[in-house]
Coordinates of C-alpha atoms and ligand atoms in Angstrom, one line a residue:
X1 CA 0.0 0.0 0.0
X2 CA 1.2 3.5 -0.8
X3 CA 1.2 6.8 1.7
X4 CA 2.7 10.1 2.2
X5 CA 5.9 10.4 3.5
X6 CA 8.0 13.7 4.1
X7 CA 11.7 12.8 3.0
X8 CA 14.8 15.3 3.1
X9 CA 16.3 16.3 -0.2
X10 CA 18.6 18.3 0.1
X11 CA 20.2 21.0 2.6
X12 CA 17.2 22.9 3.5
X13 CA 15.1 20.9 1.2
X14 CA 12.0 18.3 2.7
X15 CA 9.0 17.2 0.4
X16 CA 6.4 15.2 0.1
X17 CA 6.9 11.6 -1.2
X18 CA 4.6 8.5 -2.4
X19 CA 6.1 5.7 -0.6
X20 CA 5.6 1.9 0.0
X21 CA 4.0 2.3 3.8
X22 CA 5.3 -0.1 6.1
X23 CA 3.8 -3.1 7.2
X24 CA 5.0 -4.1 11.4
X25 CA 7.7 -6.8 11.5
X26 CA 7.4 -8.7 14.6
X27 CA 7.8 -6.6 17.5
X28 CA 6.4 -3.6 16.0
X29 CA 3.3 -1.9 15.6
X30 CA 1.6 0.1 12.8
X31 CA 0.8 3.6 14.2
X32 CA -1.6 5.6 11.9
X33 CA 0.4 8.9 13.3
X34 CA -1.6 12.2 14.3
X35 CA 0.0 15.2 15.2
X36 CA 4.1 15.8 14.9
X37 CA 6.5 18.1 16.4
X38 CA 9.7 19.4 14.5
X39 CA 12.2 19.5 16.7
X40 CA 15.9 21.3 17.2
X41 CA 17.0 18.2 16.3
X42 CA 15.2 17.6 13.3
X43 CA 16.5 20.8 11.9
X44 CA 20.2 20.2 12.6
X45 CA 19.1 17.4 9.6
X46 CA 17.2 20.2 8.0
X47 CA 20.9 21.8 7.5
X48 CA 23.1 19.6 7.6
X49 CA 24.6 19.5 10.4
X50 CA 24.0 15.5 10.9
X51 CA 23.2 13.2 8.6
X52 CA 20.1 13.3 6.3
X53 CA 18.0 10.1 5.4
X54 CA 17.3 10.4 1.5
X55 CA 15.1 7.3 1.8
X56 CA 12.7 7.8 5.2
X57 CA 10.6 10.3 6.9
X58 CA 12.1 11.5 10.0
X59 CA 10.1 12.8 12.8
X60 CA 10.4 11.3 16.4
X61 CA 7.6 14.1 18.4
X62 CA 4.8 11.6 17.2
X63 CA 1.4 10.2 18.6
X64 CA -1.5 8.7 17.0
X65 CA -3.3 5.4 17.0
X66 CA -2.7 1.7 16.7
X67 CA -3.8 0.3 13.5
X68 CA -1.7 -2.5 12.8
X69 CA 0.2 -4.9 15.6
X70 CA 3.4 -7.3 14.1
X71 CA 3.8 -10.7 15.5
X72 CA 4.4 -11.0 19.1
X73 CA 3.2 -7.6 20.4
X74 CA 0.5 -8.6 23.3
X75 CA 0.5 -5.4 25.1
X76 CA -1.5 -2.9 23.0
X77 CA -4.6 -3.1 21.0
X78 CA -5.6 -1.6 18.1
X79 CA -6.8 2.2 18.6
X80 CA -4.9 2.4 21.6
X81 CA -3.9 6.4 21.5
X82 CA 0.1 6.2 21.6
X83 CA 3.0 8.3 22.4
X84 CA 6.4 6.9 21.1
X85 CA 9.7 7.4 22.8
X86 CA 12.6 7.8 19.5
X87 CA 14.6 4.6 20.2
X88 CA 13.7 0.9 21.1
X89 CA 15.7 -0.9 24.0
X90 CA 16.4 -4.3 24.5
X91 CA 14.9 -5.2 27.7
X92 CA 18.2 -7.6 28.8
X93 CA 21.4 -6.6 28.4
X94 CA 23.1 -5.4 31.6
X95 CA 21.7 -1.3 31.5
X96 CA 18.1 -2.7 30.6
X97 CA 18.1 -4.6 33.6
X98 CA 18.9 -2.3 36.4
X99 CA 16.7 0.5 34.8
X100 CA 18.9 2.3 32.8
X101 CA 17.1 1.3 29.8
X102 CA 18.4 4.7 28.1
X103 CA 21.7 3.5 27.7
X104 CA 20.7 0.3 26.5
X105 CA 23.8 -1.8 24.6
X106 CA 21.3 -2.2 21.8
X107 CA 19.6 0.5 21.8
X108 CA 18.1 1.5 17.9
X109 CA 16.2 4.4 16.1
X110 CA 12.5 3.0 17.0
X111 CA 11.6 2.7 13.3
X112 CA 14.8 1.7 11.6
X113 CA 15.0 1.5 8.3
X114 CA 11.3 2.4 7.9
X115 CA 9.4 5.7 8.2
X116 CA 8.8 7.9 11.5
X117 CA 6.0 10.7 12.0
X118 CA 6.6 12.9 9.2
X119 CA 4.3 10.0 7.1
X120 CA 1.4 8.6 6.9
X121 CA 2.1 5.8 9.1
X122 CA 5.2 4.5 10.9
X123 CA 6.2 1.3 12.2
X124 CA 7.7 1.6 15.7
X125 CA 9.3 -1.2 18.3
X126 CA 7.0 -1.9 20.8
X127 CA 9.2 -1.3 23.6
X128 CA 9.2 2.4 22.9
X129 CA 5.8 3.3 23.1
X130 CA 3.2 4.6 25.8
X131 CA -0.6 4.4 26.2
X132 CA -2.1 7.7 26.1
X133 CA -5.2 8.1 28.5
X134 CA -8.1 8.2 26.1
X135 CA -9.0 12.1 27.0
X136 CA -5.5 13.3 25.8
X137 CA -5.6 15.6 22.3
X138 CA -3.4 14.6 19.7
X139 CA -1.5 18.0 20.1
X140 CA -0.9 16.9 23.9
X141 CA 0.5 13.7 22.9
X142 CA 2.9 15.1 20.6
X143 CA 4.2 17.4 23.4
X144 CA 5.3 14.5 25.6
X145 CA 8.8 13.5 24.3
X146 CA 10.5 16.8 24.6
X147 CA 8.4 17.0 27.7
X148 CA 10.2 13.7 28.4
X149 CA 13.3 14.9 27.4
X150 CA 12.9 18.1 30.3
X151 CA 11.6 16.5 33.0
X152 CA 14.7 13.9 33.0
X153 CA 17.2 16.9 32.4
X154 CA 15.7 18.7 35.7
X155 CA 15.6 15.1 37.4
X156 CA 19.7 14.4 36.9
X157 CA 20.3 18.0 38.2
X158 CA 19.1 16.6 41.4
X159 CA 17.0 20.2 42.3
X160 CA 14.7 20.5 45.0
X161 CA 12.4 22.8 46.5
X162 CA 15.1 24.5 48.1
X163 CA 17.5 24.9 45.1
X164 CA 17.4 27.9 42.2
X165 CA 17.5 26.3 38.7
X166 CA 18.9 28.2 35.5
X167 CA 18.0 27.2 32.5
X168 CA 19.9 28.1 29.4
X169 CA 17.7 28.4 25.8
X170 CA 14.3 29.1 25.3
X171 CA 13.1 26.7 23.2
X172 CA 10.9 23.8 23.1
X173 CA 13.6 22.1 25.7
X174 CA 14.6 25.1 27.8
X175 CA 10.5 26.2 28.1
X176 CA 9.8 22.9 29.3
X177 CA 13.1 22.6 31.7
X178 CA 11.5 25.8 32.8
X179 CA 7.8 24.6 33.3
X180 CA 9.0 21.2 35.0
X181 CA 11.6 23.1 37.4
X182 CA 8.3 25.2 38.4
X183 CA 5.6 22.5 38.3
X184 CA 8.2 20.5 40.6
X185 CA 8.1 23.3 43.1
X186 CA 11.7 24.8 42.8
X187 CA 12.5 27.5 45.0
X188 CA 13.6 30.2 42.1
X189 CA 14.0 29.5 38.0
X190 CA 15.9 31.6 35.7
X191 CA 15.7 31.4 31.7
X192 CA 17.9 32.9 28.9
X193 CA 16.1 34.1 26.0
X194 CA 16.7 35.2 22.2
X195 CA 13.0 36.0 21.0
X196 CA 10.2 37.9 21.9
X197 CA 7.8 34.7 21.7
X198 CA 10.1 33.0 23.8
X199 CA 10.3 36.0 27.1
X200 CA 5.8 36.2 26.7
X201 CA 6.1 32.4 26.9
X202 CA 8.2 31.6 30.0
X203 CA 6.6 34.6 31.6
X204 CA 2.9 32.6 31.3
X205 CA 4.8 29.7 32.3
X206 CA 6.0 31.4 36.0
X207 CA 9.8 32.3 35.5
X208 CA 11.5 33.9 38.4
X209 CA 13.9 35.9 35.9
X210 CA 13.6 36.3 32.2
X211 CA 17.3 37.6 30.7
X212 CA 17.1 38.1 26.9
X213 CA 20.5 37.7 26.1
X214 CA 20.1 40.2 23.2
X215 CA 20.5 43.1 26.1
X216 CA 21.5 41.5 28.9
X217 CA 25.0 39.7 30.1
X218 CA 24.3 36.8 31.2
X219 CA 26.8 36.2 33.6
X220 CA 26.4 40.1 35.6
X221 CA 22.6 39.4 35.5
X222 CA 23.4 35.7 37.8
X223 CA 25.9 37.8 40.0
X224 CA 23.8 40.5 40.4
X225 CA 20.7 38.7 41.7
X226 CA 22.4 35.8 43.8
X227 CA 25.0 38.0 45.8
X228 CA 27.7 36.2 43.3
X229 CA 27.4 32.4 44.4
X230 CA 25.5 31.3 41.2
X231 CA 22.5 29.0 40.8
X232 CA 22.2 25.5 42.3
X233 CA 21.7 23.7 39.2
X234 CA 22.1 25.1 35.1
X235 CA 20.5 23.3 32.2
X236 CA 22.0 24.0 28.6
X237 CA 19.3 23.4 26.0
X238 CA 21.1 25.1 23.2
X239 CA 24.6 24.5 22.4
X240 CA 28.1 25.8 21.1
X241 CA 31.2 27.0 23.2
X242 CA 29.6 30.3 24.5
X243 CA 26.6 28.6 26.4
X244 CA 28.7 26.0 27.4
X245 CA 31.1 28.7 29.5
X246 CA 27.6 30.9 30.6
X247 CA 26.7 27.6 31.9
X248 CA 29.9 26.9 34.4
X249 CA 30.1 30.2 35.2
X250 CA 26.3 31.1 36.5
X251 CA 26.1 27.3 38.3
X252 CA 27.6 28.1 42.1
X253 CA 30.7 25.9 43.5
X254 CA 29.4 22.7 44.0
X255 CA 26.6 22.9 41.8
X256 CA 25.2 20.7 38.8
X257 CA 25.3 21.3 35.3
X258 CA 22.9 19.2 33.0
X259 CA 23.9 19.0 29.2
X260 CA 21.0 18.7 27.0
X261 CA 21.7 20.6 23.9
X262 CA 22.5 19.1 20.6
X263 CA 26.6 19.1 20.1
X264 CA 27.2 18.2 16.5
X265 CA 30.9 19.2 16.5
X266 CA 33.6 19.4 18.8
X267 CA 33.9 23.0 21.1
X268 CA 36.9 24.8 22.4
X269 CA 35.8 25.6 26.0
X270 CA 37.5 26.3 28.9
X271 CA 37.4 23.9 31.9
X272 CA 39.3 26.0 34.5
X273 CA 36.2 27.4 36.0
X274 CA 35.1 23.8 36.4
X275 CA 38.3 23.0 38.6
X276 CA 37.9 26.0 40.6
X277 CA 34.5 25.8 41.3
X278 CA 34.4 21.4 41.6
X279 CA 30.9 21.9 39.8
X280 CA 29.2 18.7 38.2
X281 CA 28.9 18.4 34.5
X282 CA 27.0 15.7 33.7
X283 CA 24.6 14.9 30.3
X284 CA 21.4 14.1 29.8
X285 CA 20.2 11.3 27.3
X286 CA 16.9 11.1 26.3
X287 CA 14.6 9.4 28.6
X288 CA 14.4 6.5 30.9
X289 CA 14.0 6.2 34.5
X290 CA 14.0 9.1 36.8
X291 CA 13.7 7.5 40.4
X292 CA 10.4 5.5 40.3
X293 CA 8.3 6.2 37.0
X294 CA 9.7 6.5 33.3
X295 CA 10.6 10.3 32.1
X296 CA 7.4 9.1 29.8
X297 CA 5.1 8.2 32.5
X298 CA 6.0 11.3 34.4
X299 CA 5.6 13.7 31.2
X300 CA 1.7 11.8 30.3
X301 CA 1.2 13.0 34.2
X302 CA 2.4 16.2 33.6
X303 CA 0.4 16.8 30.5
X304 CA -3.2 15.5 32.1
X305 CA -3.0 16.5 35.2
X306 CA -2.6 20.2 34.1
X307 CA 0.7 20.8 35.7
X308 CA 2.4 21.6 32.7
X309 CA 0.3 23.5 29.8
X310 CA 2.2 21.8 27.3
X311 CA 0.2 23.4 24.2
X312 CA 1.3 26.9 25.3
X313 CA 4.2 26.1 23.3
X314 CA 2.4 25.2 19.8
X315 CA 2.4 28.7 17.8
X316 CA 2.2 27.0 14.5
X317 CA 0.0 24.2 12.7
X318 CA 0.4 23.1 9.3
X319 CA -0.7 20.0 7.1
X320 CA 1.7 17.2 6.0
X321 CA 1.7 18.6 2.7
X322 CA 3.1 21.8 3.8
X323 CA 5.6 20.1 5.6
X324 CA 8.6 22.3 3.8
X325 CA 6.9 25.6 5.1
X326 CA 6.6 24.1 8.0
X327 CA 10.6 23.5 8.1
X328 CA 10.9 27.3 6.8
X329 CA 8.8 28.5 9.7
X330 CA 10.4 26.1 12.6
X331 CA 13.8 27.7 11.5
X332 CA 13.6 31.0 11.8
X333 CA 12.4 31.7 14.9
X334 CA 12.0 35.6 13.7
X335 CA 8.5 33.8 12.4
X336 CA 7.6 33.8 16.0
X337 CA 7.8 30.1 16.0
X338 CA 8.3 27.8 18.8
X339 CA 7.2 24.2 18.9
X340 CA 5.7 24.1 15.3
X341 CA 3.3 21.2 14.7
X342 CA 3.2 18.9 11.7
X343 CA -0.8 17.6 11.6
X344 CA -2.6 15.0 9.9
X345 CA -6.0 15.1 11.8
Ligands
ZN1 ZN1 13.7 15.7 19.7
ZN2 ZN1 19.2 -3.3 26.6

């Protein structure tokens, strides 16, 4: 059978393709997918800066429904309303055991060698996906990966109610660092900021401090408002050598920095700070296990409860046959984007 499928070709180049769709191997499950999210990640594809698939759809922000189940899957039924995590695990080698499933020795793209949300329909692994409860929009369920991909960023930084938490980058990753650190009762947030959109957003979602980094250093701003110790704990969303330093300068002595930005080359930064001030650097893959419940579970909770008002960071919808303006929009963020929202509803 033949679907839609949005394939990369060439830098700064995605359109619409009729493909074969695929049909589950054993262990997978057909998902009819729903709503999509393009994210940083897809558009460091989108230019170039990693690898481009000439062949499949990318897209890993994805929910829909269960149309289709391959041999062996027993634990969802078709219609179930899924979110799917962007790699599979194996479920026994020695990292899958003691809950680390993240760092799995096996660990694959969740529909390798076949299509992901940016089509019609992708196959994913079943070990990879979540049940959605039933009263969860489309546009929610979408929202929960990078909402994954926060909460476990905040979680390794090891914050509490007492702590001040700075995060670095407001974007999709940085606004949701930000409404986790708040939802889990942290004492003070701070964010950086490039846009507009981004300062109006963070501000709904309850930052302490807003520093667009257009006007504002950084690094004077932290001194300024914490008497010169620094914040507890610093997340870096976004990247490059600069952040990087802001980062180990604004955390305090002692204190945790979480890496969650996308590093597609190596930086020249300086590590001196870091032996001066015995901070913790420490990255931040993906999703897992954060103490008892999976960064998944935790994000779904988020979502239905109300904690987090994930859709707040949706400013732009588009069909998946204007998939390439949705690319355009998604990259410059002088569009006012944010998340931006590839639909098929
Ligand atoms: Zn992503
Ligand atoms: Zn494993």
């Amino acid at each position: 059978m033949k679907m839609k499928a949005a394939i990369y070709t060439g830098i700064e180049e995605i359109a619409i393709r009729e493909v074969e769709r695929n049909e589950p191997p054993p262990g997978f499950v057909l998902v009819d997918t729903k709503q999509t999210g393009i994210c940083g990640s897809d558009l460091h594809s989108y230019f170039g800066h990693w690898g481009q698939s000439h062949e499949h759809a990318a897209g890993h922000e994805t929910c829909g429904v269960v149309t289709a189940l391959g041999e062996g899957v027993t634990e969802f039924d078709i219609g179930d309303k899924v979110a799917v995590e962007c790699f599979s695990h194996c479920g026994t080698c020695k990292y899958c055991e003691t809950g680390q499933y993240n760092l799995c020795f096996n660990r694959a793209w969740i529909s390798p060698n076949m299509h992901g949300g940016f089509a019609e329909y992708t196959a994913t692994h079943h070990s990879g996906l979540f049940k959605l409860p039933k009263r969860m929009t489309f546009e929610q369920g979408a929202l929960v990966e990078p909402l994954a991909v926060s909460h476990r960023a905040i979680a390794r930084s090891g914050a509490n109610s007492r702590d001040t938490v700075a995060i670095i980058g407001g974007g999709t990753i940085g606004q949701f660092a930000l409404a986790d650190a708040v939802a889990a009762g942290v004492k003070e947030t701070l964010i950086t900021v490039k846009y507009e959109q981004q300062a109006a957003l963070a501000k709904t979602l309850g930052a302490d401090h807003i520093v667009n980094i257009s006007d504002t250093d950084v690094q004077d701003y932290v001194k300024d408002v914490t008497n010169g110790i620094g914040f507890d704990a610093v997340i870096e969303t976004v990247g490059g050598a600069e952040n990087f330093n802001t980062a180990t300068t604004i955390v305090r002595k002692q204190g945790a920095v979480v890496l969650v930005a996308g590093y597609y080359k190596p930086l020249e930064v300086n590590l001196s700070t870091i032996v001066w001030s015995e901070a913790f650097i420490t990255g931040s893959n993906c999703y897992g296990y954060s103490g008892m419940e999976t960064d998944f579970e935790a994000a779904i909770e988020l979502i239905d409860s109300g904690k987090v008002d994930a859709t707040k960071l949706v400013t732009h919808y588009y069909p998946l046959d204007e998939i390439s303006e949705a690319f355009r929009v998604s990259a410059d963020k002088t569009s006012g984007a944010i998340k931006v929202h590839v639909c098929q509803e």
